[in-house]
Short mmCIF file of C-alpha atoms in Angstrom, two decimals:
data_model
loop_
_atom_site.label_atom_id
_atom_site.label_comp_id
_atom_site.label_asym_id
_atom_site.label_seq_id
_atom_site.Cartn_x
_atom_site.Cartn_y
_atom_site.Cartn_z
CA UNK A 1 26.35 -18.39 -71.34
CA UNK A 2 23.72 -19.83 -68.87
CA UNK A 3 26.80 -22.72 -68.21
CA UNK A 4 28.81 -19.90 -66.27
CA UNK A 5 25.81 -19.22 -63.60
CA UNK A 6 25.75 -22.68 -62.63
CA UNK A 7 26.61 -23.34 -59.07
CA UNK A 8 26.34 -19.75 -58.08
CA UNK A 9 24.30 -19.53 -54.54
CA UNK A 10 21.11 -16.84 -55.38
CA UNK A 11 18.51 -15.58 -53.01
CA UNK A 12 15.19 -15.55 -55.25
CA UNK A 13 12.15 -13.51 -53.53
CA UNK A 14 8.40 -14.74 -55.05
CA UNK A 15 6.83 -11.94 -53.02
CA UNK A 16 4.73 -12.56 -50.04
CA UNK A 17 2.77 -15.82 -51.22
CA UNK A 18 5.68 -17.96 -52.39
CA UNK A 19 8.48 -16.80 -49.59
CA UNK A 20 12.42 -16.39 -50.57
CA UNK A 21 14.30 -19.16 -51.34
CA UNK A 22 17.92 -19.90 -51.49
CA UNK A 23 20.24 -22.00 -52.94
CA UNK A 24 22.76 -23.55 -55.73
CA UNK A 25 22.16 -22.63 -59.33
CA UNK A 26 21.63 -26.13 -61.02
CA UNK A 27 20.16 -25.01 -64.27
CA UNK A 28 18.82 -21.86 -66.36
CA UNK A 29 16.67 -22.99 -69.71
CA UNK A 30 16.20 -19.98 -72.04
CA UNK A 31 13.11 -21.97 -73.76
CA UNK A 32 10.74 -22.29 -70.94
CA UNK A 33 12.32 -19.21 -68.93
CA UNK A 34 12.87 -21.46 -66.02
CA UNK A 35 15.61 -21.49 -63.12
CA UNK A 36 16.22 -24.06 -60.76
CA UNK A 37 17.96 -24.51 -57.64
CA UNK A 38 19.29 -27.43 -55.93
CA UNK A 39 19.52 -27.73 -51.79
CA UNK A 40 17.15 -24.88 -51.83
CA UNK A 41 16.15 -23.31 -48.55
CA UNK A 42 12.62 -21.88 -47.68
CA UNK A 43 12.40 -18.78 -45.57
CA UNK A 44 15.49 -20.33 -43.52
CA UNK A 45 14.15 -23.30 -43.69
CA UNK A 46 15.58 -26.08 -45.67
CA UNK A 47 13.47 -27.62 -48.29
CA UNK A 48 12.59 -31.52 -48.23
CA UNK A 49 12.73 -31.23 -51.86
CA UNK A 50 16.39 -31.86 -53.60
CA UNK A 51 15.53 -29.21 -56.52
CA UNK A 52 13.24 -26.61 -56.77
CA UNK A 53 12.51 -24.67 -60.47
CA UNK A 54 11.18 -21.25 -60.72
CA UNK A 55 9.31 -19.10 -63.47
CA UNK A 56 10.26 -15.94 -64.35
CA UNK A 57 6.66 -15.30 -63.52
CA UNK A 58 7.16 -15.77 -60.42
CA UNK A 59 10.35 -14.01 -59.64
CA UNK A 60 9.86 -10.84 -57.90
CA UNK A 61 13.66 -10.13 -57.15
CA UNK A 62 17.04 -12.16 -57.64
CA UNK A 63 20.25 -11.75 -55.46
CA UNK A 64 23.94 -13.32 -56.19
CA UNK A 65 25.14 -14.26 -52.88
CA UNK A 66 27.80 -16.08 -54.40
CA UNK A 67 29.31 -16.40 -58.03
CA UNK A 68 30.94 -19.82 -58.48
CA UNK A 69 33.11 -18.85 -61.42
CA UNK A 70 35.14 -15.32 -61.83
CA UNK A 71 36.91 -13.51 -64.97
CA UNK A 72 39.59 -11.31 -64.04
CA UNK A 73 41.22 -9.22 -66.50
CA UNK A 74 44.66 -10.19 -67.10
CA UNK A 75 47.20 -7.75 -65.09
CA UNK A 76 44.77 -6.92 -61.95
CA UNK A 77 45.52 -9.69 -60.22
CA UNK A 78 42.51 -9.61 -58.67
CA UNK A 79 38.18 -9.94 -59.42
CA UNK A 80 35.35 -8.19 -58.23
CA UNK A 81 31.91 -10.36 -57.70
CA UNK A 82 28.76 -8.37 -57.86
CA UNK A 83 25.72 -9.07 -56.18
CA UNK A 84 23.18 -8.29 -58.22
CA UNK A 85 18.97 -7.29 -57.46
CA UNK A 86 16.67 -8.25 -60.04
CA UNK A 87 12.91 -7.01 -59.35
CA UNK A 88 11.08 -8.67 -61.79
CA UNK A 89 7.93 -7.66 -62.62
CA UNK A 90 5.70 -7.35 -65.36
CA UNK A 91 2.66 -4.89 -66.87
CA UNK A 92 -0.54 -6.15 -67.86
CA UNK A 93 0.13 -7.77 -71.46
CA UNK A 94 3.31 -6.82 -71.81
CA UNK A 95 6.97 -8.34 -71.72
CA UNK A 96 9.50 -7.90 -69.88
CA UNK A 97 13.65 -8.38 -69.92
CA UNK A 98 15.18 -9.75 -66.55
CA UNK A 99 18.66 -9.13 -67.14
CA UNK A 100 21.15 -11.28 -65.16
CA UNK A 101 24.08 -9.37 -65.29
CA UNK A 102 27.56 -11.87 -65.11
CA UNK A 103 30.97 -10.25 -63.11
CA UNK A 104 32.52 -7.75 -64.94
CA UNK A 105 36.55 -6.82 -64.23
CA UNK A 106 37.46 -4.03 -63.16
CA UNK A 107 37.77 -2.13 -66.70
CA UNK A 108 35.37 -3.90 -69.25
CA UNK A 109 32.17 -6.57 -69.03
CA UNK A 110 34.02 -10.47 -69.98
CA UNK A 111 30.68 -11.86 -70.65
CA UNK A 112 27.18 -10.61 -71.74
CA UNK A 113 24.70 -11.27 -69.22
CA UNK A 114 22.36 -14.17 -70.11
CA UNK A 115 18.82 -12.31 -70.76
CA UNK A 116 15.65 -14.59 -70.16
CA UNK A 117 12.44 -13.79 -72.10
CA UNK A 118 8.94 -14.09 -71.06
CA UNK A 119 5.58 -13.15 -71.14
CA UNK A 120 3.44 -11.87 -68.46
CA UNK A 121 0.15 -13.18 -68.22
CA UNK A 122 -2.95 -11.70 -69.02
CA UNK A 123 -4.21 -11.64 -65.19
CA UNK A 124 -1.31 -10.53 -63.51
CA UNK A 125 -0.77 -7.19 -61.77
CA UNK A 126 3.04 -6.30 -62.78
CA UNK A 127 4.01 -3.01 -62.58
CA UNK A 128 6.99 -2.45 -65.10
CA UNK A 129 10.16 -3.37 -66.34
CA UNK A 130 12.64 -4.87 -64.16
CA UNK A 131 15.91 -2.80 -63.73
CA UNK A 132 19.13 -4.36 -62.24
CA UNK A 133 21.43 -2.94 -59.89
CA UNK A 134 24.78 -3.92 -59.31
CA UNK A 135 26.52 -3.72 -56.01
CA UNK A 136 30.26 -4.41 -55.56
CA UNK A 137 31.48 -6.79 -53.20
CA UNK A 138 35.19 -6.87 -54.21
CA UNK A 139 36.65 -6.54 -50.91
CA UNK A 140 34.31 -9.26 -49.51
CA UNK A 141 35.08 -12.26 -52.51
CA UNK A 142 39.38 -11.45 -52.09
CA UNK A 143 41.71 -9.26 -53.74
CA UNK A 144 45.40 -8.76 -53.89
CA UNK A 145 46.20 -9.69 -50.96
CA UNK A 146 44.09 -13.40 -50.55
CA UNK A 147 40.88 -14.38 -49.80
CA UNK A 148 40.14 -11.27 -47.25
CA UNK A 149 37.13 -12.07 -45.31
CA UNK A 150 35.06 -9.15 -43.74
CA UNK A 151 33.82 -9.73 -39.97
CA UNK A 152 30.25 -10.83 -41.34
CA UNK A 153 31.47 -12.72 -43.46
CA UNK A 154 33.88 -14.92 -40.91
CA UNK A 155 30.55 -14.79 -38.75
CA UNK A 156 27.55 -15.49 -41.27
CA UNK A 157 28.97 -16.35 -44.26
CA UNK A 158 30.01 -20.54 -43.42
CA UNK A 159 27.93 -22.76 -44.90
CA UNK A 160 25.39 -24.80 -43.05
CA UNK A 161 24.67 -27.39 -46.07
CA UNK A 162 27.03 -29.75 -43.81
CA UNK A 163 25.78 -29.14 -40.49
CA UNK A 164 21.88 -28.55 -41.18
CA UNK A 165 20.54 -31.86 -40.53
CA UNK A 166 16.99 -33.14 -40.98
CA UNK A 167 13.51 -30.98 -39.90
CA UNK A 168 12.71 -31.82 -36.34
CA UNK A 169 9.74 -34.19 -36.39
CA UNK A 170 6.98 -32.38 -34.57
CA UNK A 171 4.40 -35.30 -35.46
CA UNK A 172 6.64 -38.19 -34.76
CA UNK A 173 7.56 -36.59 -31.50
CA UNK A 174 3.70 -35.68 -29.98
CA UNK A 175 2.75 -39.51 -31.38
CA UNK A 176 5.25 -40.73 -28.77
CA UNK A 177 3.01 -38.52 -26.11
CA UNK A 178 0.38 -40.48 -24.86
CA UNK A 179 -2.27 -38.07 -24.00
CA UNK A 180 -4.70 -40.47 -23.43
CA UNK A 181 -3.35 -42.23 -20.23
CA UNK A 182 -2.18 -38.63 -19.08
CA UNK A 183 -5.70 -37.15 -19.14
CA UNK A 184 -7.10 -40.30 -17.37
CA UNK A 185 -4.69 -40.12 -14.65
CA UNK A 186 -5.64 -36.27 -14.02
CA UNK A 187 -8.91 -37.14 -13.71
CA UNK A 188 -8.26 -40.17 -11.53
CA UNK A 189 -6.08 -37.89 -9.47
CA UNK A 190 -9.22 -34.87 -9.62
CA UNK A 191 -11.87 -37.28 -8.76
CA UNK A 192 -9.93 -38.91 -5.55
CA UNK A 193 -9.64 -35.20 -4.22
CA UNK A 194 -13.21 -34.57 -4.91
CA UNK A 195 -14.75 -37.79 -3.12
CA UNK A 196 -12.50 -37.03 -0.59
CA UNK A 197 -13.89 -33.36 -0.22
CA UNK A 198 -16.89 -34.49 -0.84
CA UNK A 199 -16.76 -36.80 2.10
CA UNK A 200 -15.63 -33.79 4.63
CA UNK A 201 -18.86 -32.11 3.65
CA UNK A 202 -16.49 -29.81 1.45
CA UNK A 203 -18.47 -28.05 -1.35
CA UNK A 204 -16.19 -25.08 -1.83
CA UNK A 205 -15.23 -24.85 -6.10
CA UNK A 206 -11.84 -25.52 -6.94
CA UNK A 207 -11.03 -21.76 -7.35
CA UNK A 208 -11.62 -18.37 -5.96
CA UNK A 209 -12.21 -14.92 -6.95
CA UNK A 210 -10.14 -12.08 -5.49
CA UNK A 211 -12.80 -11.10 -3.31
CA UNK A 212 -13.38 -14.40 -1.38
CA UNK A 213 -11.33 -15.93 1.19
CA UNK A 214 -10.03 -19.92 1.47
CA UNK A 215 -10.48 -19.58 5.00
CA UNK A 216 -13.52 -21.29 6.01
CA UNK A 217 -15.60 -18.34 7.85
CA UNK A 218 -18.37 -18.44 9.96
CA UNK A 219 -22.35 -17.38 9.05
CA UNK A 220 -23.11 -13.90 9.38
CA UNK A 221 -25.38 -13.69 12.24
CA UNK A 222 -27.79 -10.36 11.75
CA UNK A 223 -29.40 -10.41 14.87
CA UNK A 224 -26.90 -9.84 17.89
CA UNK A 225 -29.21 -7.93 19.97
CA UNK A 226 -31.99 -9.45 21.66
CA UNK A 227 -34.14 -8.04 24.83
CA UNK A 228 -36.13 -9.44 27.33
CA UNK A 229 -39.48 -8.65 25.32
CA UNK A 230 -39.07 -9.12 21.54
CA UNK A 231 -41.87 -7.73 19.00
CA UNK A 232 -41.42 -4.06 19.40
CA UNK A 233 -39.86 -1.25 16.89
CA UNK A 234 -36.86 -2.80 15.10
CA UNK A 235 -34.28 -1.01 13.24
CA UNK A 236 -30.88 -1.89 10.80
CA UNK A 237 -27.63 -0.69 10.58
CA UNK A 238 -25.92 0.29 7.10
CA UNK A 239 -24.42 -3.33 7.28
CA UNK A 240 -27.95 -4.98 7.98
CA UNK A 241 -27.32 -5.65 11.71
CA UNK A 242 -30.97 -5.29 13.53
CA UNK A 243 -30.65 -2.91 16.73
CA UNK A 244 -34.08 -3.65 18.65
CA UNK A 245 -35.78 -0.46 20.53
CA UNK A 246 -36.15 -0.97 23.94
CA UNK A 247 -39.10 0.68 26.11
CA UNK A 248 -38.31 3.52 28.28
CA UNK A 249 -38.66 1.55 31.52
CA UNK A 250 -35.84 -0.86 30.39
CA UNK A 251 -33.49 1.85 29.19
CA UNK A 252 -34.13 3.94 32.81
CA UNK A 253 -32.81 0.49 34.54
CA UNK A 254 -29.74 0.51 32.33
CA UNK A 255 -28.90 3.26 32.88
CA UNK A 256 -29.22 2.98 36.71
CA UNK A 257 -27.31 -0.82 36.28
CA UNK A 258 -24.30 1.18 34.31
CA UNK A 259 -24.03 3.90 37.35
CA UNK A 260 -24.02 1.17 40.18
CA UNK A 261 -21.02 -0.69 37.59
CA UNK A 262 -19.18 2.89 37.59
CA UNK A 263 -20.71 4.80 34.97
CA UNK A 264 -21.51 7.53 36.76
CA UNK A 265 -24.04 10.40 35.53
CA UNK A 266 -21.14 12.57 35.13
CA UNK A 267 -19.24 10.50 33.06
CA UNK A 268 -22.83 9.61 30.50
CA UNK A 269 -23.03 13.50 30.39
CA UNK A 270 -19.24 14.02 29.12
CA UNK A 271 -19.77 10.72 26.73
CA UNK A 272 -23.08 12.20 25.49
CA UNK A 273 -21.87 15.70 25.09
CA UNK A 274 -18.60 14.76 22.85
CA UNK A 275 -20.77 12.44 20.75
CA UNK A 276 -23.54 14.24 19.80
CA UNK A 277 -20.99 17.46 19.46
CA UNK A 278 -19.04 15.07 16.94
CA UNK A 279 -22.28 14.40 15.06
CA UNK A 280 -23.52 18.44 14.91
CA UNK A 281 -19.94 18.89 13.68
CA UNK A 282 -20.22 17.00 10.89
CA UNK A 283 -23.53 18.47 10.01
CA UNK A 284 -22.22 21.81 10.07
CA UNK A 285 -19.81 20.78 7.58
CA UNK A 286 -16.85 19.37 8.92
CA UNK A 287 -13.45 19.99 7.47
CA UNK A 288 -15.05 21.75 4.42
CA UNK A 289 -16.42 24.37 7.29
CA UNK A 290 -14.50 24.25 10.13
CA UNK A 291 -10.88 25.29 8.59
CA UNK A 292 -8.42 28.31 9.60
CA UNK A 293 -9.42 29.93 6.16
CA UNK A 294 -13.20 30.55 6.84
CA UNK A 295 -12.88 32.36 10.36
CA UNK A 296 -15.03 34.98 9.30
CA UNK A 297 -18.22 32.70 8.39
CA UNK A 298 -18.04 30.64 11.80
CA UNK A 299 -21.15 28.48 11.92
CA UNK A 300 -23.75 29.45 14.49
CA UNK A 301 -25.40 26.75 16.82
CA UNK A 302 -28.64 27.46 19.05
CA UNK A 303 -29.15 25.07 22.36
CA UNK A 304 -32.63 25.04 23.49
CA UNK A 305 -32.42 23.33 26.86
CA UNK A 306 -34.08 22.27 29.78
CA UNK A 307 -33.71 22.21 33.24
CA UNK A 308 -33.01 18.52 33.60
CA UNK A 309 -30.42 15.91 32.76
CA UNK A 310 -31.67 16.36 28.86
CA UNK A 311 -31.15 19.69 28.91
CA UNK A 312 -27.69 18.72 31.09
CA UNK A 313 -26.46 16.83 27.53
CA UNK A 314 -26.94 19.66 25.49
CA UNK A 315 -24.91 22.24 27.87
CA UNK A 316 -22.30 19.68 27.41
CA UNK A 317 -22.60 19.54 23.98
CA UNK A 318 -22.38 23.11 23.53
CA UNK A 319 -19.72 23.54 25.33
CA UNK A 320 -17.60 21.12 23.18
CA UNK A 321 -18.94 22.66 19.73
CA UNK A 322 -17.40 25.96 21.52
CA UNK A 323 -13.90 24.39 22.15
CA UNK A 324 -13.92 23.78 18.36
CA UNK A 325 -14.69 27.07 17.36
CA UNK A 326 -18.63 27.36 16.84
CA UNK A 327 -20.45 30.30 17.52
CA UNK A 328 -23.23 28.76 20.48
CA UNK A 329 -25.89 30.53 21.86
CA UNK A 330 -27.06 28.65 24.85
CA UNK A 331 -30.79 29.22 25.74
CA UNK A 332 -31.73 27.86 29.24
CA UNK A 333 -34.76 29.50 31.17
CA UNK A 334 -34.06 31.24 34.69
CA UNK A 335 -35.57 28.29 37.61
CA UNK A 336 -35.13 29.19 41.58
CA UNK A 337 -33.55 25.63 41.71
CA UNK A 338 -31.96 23.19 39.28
CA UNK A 339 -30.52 20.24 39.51
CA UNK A 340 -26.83 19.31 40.14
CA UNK A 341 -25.73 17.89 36.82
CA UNK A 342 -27.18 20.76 35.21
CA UNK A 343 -25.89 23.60 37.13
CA UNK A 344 -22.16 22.09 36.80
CA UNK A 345 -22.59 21.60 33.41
CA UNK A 346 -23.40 25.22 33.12
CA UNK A 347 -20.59 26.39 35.24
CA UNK A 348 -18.29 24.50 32.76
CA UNK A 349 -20.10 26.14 29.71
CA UNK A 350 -19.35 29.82 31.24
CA UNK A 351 -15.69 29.06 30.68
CA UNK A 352 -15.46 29.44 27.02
CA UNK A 353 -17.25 32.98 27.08
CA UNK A 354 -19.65 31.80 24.79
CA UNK A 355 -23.31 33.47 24.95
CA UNK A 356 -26.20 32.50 26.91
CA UNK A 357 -30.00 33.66 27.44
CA UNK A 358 -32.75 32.98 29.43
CA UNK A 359 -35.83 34.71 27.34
CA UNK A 360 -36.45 34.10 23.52
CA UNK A 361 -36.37 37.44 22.68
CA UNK A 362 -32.46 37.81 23.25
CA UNK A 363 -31.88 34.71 20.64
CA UNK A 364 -31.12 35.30 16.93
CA UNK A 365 -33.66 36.46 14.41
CA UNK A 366 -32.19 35.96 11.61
CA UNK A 367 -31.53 31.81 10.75
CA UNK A 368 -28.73 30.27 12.30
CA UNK A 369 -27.12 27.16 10.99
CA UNK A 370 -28.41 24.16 13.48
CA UNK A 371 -30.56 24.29 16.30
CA UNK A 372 -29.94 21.42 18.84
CA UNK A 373 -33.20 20.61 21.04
CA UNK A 374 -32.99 19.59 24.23
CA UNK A 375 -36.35 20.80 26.16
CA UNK A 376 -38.26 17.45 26.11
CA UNK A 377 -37.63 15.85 29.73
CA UNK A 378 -38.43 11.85 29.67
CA UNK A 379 -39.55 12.40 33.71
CA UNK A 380 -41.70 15.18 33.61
CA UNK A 381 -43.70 15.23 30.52
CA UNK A 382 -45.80 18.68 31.76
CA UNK A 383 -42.91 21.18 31.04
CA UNK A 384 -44.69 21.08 27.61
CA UNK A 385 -47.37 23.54 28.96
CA UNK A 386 -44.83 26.42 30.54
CA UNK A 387 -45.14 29.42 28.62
CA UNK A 388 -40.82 29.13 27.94
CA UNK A 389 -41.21 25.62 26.48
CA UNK A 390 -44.06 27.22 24.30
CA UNK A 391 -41.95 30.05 23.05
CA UNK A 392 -38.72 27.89 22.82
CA UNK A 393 -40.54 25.23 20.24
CA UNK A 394 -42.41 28.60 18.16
CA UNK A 395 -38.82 30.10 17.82
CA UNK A 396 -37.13 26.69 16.38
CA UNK A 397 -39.87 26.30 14.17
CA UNK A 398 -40.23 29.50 12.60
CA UNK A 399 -36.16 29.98 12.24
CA UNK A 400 -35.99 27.62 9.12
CA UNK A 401 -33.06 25.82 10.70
CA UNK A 402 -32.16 22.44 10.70
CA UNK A 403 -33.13 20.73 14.12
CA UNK A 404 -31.32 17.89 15.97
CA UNK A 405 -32.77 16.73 18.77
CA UNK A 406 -30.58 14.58 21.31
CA UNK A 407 -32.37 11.99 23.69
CA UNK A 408 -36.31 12.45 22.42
CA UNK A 409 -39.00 11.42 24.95
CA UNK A 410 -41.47 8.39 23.89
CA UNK A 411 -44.49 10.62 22.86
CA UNK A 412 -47.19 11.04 19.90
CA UNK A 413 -46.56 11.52 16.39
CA UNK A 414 -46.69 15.13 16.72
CA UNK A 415 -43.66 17.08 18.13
CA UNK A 416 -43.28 20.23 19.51
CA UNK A 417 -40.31 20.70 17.75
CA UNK A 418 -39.62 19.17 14.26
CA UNK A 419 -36.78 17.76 14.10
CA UNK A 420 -34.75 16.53 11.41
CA UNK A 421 -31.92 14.31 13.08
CA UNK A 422 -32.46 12.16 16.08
CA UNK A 423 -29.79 11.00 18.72
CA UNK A 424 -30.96 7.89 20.63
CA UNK A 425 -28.62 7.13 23.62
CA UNK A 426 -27.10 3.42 24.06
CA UNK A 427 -30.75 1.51 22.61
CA UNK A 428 -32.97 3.38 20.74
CA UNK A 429 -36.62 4.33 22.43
CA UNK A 430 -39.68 3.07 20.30
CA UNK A 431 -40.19 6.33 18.51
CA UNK A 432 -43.57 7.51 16.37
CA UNK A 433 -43.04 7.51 13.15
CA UNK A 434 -41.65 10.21 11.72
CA UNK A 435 -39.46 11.65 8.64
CA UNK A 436 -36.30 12.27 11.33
CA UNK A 437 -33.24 10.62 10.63
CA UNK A 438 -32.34 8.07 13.15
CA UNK A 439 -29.25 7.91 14.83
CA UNK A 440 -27.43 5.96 18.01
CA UNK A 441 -24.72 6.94 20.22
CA UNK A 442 -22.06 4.49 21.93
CA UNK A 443 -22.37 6.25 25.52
CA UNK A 444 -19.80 3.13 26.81
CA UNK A 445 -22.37 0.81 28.61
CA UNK A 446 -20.49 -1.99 29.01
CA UNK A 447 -21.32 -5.80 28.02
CA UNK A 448 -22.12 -7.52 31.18
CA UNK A 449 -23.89 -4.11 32.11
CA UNK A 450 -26.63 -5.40 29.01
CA UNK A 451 -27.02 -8.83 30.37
CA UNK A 452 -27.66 -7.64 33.60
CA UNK A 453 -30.87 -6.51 32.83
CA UNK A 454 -31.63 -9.57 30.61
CA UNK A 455 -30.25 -8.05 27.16
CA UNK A 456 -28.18 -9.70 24.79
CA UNK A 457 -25.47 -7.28 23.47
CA UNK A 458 -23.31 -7.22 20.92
CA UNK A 459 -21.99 -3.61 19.60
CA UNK A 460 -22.89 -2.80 16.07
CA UNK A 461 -21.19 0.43 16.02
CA UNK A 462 -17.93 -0.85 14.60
CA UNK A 463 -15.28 1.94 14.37
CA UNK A 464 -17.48 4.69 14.76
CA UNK A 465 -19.65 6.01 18.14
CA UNK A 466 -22.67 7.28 15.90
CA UNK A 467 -23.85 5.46 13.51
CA UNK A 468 -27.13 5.53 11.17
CA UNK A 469 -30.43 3.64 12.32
CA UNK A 470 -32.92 2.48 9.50
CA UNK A 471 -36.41 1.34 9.27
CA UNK A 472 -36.79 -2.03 7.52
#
């Protein structure tokens, strides 16, 4: 009975180790409970090898993908070929049956399937007896009508014993690469282009990170501001430019140099007052603050100012912290005769109704949110002893509010008025030291304005018009 499975085409699966293999049946010995195939194939692949014989052992599951010889019962006039699954598999110390079933007609079985004995062995893991299951494939192996061929079958079901040629040669093939003489001439190639860098002066690496640029850039130069008389009180920038202090003498002469170029007093005033209103706004909060939503908790904003062009900044500034819709309380003592800039500035703060006083009494008890001193005069040091100047510097130090103080004079360590921010104008002044924040404001002095009075000038302000000042 083994004679009628030869030639059949089978599909044998030896589990995950081994792979599937397929091919011609070429012999089946009952004795040793062997199987062999000839023209096998290997995963898909075919096998160098012209035969290949199997153990039952090792037979996990066997598939008829095509029976060589038929029996039809007499009268049909036609067969059915069954593709049989085998899962062979044994228990420990057991035997088992693998039952290859042979085509049965459509009424009765022609032949008794061939039945192969064996053994399992002692140390392998099977898990039972093997069942088979038979699946008909009558309309795909012909019936009455002829050989009628399914769609998979016209598409997968030629052979490819004919047209599979040889393995492709992967070590015959990447022998005929020379890698050797490649690789030298890269590095021929890699060292020309580095003597030739190296002779530019070149020493950039061969790649970059995301961060760096290809563009050959220039040194960052740190020091862009130099004066006429170097060794005073230095200070940095959050990007490490150094922004030298300049004594008061040499700022006074700037400041006359940028009014004879067109920067009128007027014009510093209105500069001054929008910056330093800019700066107080963002102390007070900003946008978290300022908004349509919070009308009813308006921030509150005390001016303590002098009569003189100090005092002249503030009134500017409070005038612009009015526009934007901060409560200001403008305190400004009562004189017989001010000056000019002042007493316009003043006229220009009446017009947005806001509130001011001339005796500390009238000015808030309770804390307010920023005070902004402007009492200290750089001219006329001895407005420190008046009786309102007195009062003025008690009241800001006993409201427990936060104290800026724009355009400080040059004095001791101890201040009147403790501040917590300063506001230096175009240079800073060589201030004590103190725990005040440090700050500079772009008031427009232009370039050749600096060299006029023998100072090298570069702006380190950058997109903003106040910017921090640090102490190295």
């Amino acid at each position: 009975m083994a004679a009628d499975w030869l030639g059949s085409v089978v599909s044998i699966n030896c589990g995950l180790t081994l792979g599937i293999y397929q091919g011609e049946v070429s012999s089946v010995d009952h004795s040793s409970q062997t199987i062999s195939l000839k023209q096998p194939y290997h995963n898909g692949v075919r096998c160098p090898l012209p035969e290949v014989t199997f153990s039952a052992v090792d037979i996990k599951e066997l598939k008829f993908l095509d029976i060589h010889s038929t029996v039809n019962k007499p009268g049909t006039g036609q067969g059915a070929a069954t593709e049989s699954s085998i899962n062979a598999s044994a228990r420990r110390g057991q035997s088992n049956r693998v039952a290859l079933p042979h085509v049965t007609s459509s009424s009765q079985s022609a032949t008794a399937p061939i039945t192969i004995l064996r053994r399992a062995p002692a140390a392998s893991n099977s898990r039972g007896p093997t069942q088979a299951t038979q699946k008909k494939s009558g309309a795909r192996n012909g019936g009455a009508g002829g050989p009628a061929r399914t769609r998979d079958d016209e598409c997968f079901g030629a052979g490819t014993d004919e047209n599979m040629g040889a393995d492709f040669d992967f070590e015959g093939n990447l022998a005929l690469f020379d890698k050797a003489a490649v690789f030298s001439q890269m590095g021929g190639a890699g060292g020309s282009r580095a003597q030739h860098h190296g002779a530019q002066g070149d020493q950039k690496p061969a790649s970059y990170r995301h961060d760096e640029n290809i563009l050959e850039a220039k040194p960052v130069v740190y020091r862009q501001i130099t004066v006429p008389q170097p060794g005073g009180k230095e200070y940095c920038t959050d990007s490490g430019l150094v922004v030298p202090s300049v004594p008061y003498k040499l700022h006074k002469r700037l400041l006359a140099a940028a009014e004879r170029w067109g920067l009128s007093l007027e014009r510093r005033l209105e500069t001054t007052g929008v910056c330093s209103s800019q700066m107080a706004l963002t102390l007070l909060g900003g946008p978290n603050r300022l908004t349509p939503q919070n009308v009813h908790q308006k921030p509150t904003v005390v001016l303590l100012c002098g009569p003189h062009i100090q005092g002249a900044q503030g009134v500017s500034c409070g005038r612009h912290l009015a526009n934007h819709g901060v409560e200001v309380v403008l305190f400004l003592p009562n004189f017989v005769k001010m000056q000019e800039s002042v007493t316009s500035e003043v006229q220009l703060y009446g017009g947005t109704s806001s509130k001011q006083v001339a005796s500390v009494k009238d000015l808030p008890a309770s804390p307010v949110d920023l005070v902004i001193n402007c009492l200290d005069c750089h001219e006329n040091p001895l407005l420190r002893e008046q009786s309102w100047y007195q009062s003025a510097a008690d009241w800001a130090n006993q409201n427990r509010a936060p104290v800026l103080s724009i355009d400080p004079t040059v004095g001791s360590a101890h201040r009147s008025v403790e501040a917590k921010w300063i506001l230096s104008l175009g240079l800073p002044l060589p201030l004590a030291e103190t725990e005040s924040r440090v700050y500079l404001c772009d008031i427009g002095i232009p370039k050749m304005v600096f060299q006029e009075v023998g100072i090298r000038y570069r702006s380190p302000f950058g997109c903003k018009f106040v910017i921090p000042l640090h102490t190295p």
